[in-house]
Coordinates of C-alpha atoms in Angstrom, one line a residue:
M291 CA 3.1 -19.5 -8.8
K292 CA 0.3 -21.1 -7.9
I293 CA -2.9 -18.4 -8.0
L294 CA -5.2 -18.6 -4.5
Y295 CA -7.2 -15.8 -5.4
T296 CA -7.7 -13.4 -8.0
A297 CA -9.5 -10.0 -7.8
H298 CA -11.8 -8.2 -10.4
G299 CA -12.2 -4.5 -10.7
S300 CA -12.6 -2.3 -13.8
A301 CA -12.6 1.5 -14.3
T302 CA -14.7 3.9 -17.0
G303 CA -13.5 7.4 -17.8
G304 CA -9.8 7.2 -16.6
R305 CA -9.2 9.6 -13.6
E306 CA -12.7 11.4 -14.1
G307 CA -14.9 8.3 -14.1
Q308 CA -15.8 5.4 -12.1
A309 CA -14.4 2.0 -10.6
A310 CA -15.9 -0.9 -9.4
T311 CA -15.3 -4.4 -8.1
D312 CA -17.1 -7.5 -10.1
T313 CA -18.9 -8.0 -7.3
G314 CA -20.2 -4.6 -6.8
N315 CA -19.2 -4.4 -2.9
V316 CA -17.2 -1.7 -4.1
K317 CA -18.3 1.3 -6.3
L318 CA -16.3 4.7 -6.5
V319 CA -16.3 7.9 -8.3
L320 CA -13.1 9.1 -9.2
N321 CA -11.5 12.7 -9.5
T322 CA -8.4 13.9 -10.7
P323 CA -6.7 16.2 -8.0
K324 CA -6.2 19.5 -8.3
E325 CA -2.6 19.0 -7.9
L326 CA -2.6 16.8 -11.1
G327 CA -4.9 19.6 -13.0
G328 CA -8.4 18.3 -12.2
G329 CA -10.8 19.7 -10.2
G330 CA -10.8 17.9 -7.1
G331 CA -14.1 16.6 -6.2
D332 CA -15.5 13.9 -3.5
G333 CA -14.0 11.3 -5.6
T334 CA -10.7 8.9 -4.9
N335 CA -7.9 8.6 -7.4
P336 CA -5.8 5.9 -7.9
E337 CA -3.1 6.8 -6.0
Q338 CA -5.5 7.0 -2.6
L339 CA -6.5 3.5 -3.9
F340 CA -3.1 2.4 -4.3
S341 CA -2.0 3.6 -0.4
M342 CA -4.8 1.6 1.3
G343 CA -4.2 -1.7 -0.4
Y344 CA -0.4 -1.3 0.2
S345 CA -1.1 -0.1 4.1
A346 CA -3.7 -3.3 4.4
C347 CA -1.6 -5.7 2.6
F348 CA 1.8 -4.8 4.3
L349 CA -0.2 -5.0 7.8
G350 CA -1.4 -8.7 6.9
A351 CA 2.6 -9.3 6.2
L352 CA 3.7 -7.7 9.3
K353 CA 1.2 -10.1 11.3
F354 CA 2.1 -13.2 9.7
V355 CA 6.2 -12.6 10.0
A356 CA 5.2 -11.5 13.7
S357 CA 3.5 -14.4 14.2
K358 CA 6.0 -16.8 13.1
E359 CA 8.3 -15.0 15.8
K360 CA 5.7 -15.2 18.5
V361 CA 5.5 -11.7 18.9
K362 CA 1.7 -9.9 19.2
I363 CA 0.7 -7.7 17.1
P364 CA -2.0 -5.3 18.7
D365 CA -5.6 -4.8 17.2
D366 CA -4.5 -1.1 17.7
A367 CA -1.4 -1.6 15.0
K368 CA -1.5 0.8 11.9
V369 CA 0.2 1.0 8.8
S370 CA -0.1 4.4 6.8
A371 CA 1.0 4.9 3.3
E372 CA 1.4 8.2 1.7
V373 CA 1.7 7.7 -2.2
G374 CA 3.0 10.5 -4.2
I375 CA 3.0 10.6 -8.1
G376 CA 5.0 13.2 -10.3
P377 CA 7.0 13.7 -13.6
R378 CA 9.8 11.2 -13.8
D379 CA 13.4 12.8 -13.9
D380 CA 14.0 11.1 -17.2
G381 CA 10.7 12.8 -18.7
Q382 CA 9.4 9.4 -19.7
G383 CA 5.7 9.8 -18.2
F384 CA 4.8 9.4 -14.4
G385 CA 6.0 7.7 -11.5
I386 CA 5.2 6.9 -8.0
A387 CA 7.0 7.1 -4.7
A388 CA 5.8 5.6 -1.6
K389 CA 6.0 5.9 2.2
L390 CA 5.0 3.4 4.6
T391 CA 4.5 4.4 8.4
V392 CA 4.4 1.4 10.9
S393 CA 3.0 1.7 14.5
V394 CA 2.9 -0.9 16.7
P395 CA 2.1 0.6 20.3
G396 CA 3.5 -1.7 23.0
V397 CA 6.2 -3.6 21.2
D398 CA 10.0 -2.5 21.2
K399 CA 10.7 -0.2 18.1
A400 CA 13.7 -2.3 17.4
V401 CA 11.7 -5.4 17.2
V402 CA 9.2 -3.5 14.9
E403 CA 11.9 -2.5 12.7
D404 CA 13.3 -6.0 12.3
L405 CA 9.5 -7.1 11.5
V406 CA 9.0 -4.7 9.1
K407 CA 12.2 -5.7 7.0
K408 CA 10.8 -8.9 7.0
A409 CA 7.7 -7.7 6.1
H410 CA 9.0 -6.7 3.2
V411 CA 10.3 -10.1 2.1
V412 CA 6.7 -11.5 2.1
C413 CA 4.5 -8.7 1.0
P414 CA 3.0 -8.9 -2.5
Y415 CA 2.9 -5.0 -2.7
S416 CA 6.1 -4.9 -2.0
H417 CA 7.7 -7.5 -4.1
A418 CA 5.5 -6.0 -7.0
T419 CA 6.9 -2.2 -6.2
K420 CA 11.0 -3.9 -5.6
G421 CA 13.2 -1.9 -8.0
N422 CA 9.9 -0.2 -9.8
I423 CA 9.7 2.6 -7.0
E424 CA 11.3 4.4 -4.0
V425 CA 9.5 3.1 -0.9
Q426 CA 10.4 4.5 2.5
T427 CA 9.4 2.9 5.8
T428 CA 9.2 5.0 9.0
V429 CA 8.7 3.3 12.5
A430 CA 6.6 5.6 14.7

């Protein structure tokens, strides 16, 4: 694989710390959700960050495959991701699962469903998660 771009980020303090990009354009406070035994707080967490990254990446992949098929994706198209975390059934630590909801107003649902299947083939997040976590998709 020929790498075209490399992102750099780091975190200190784990789930109760800070995270930032090397460029400084993103700086976040991290807090553990109450559901995971933390105090909650105004910060974010890795699952929220993953959900935003997967949403943005998948929408980009959807637009890419749509352009190949001459389907116009409107500006108000949206991908929402739910990322859940919990103990693995095998007792070996924790795992995550994702649910993607895709909304493409003005485009026939069957067309969007076909594009969603094709987007999974090109989306880097879908490649990374394939066979590793459960990913469900819904077309709204």
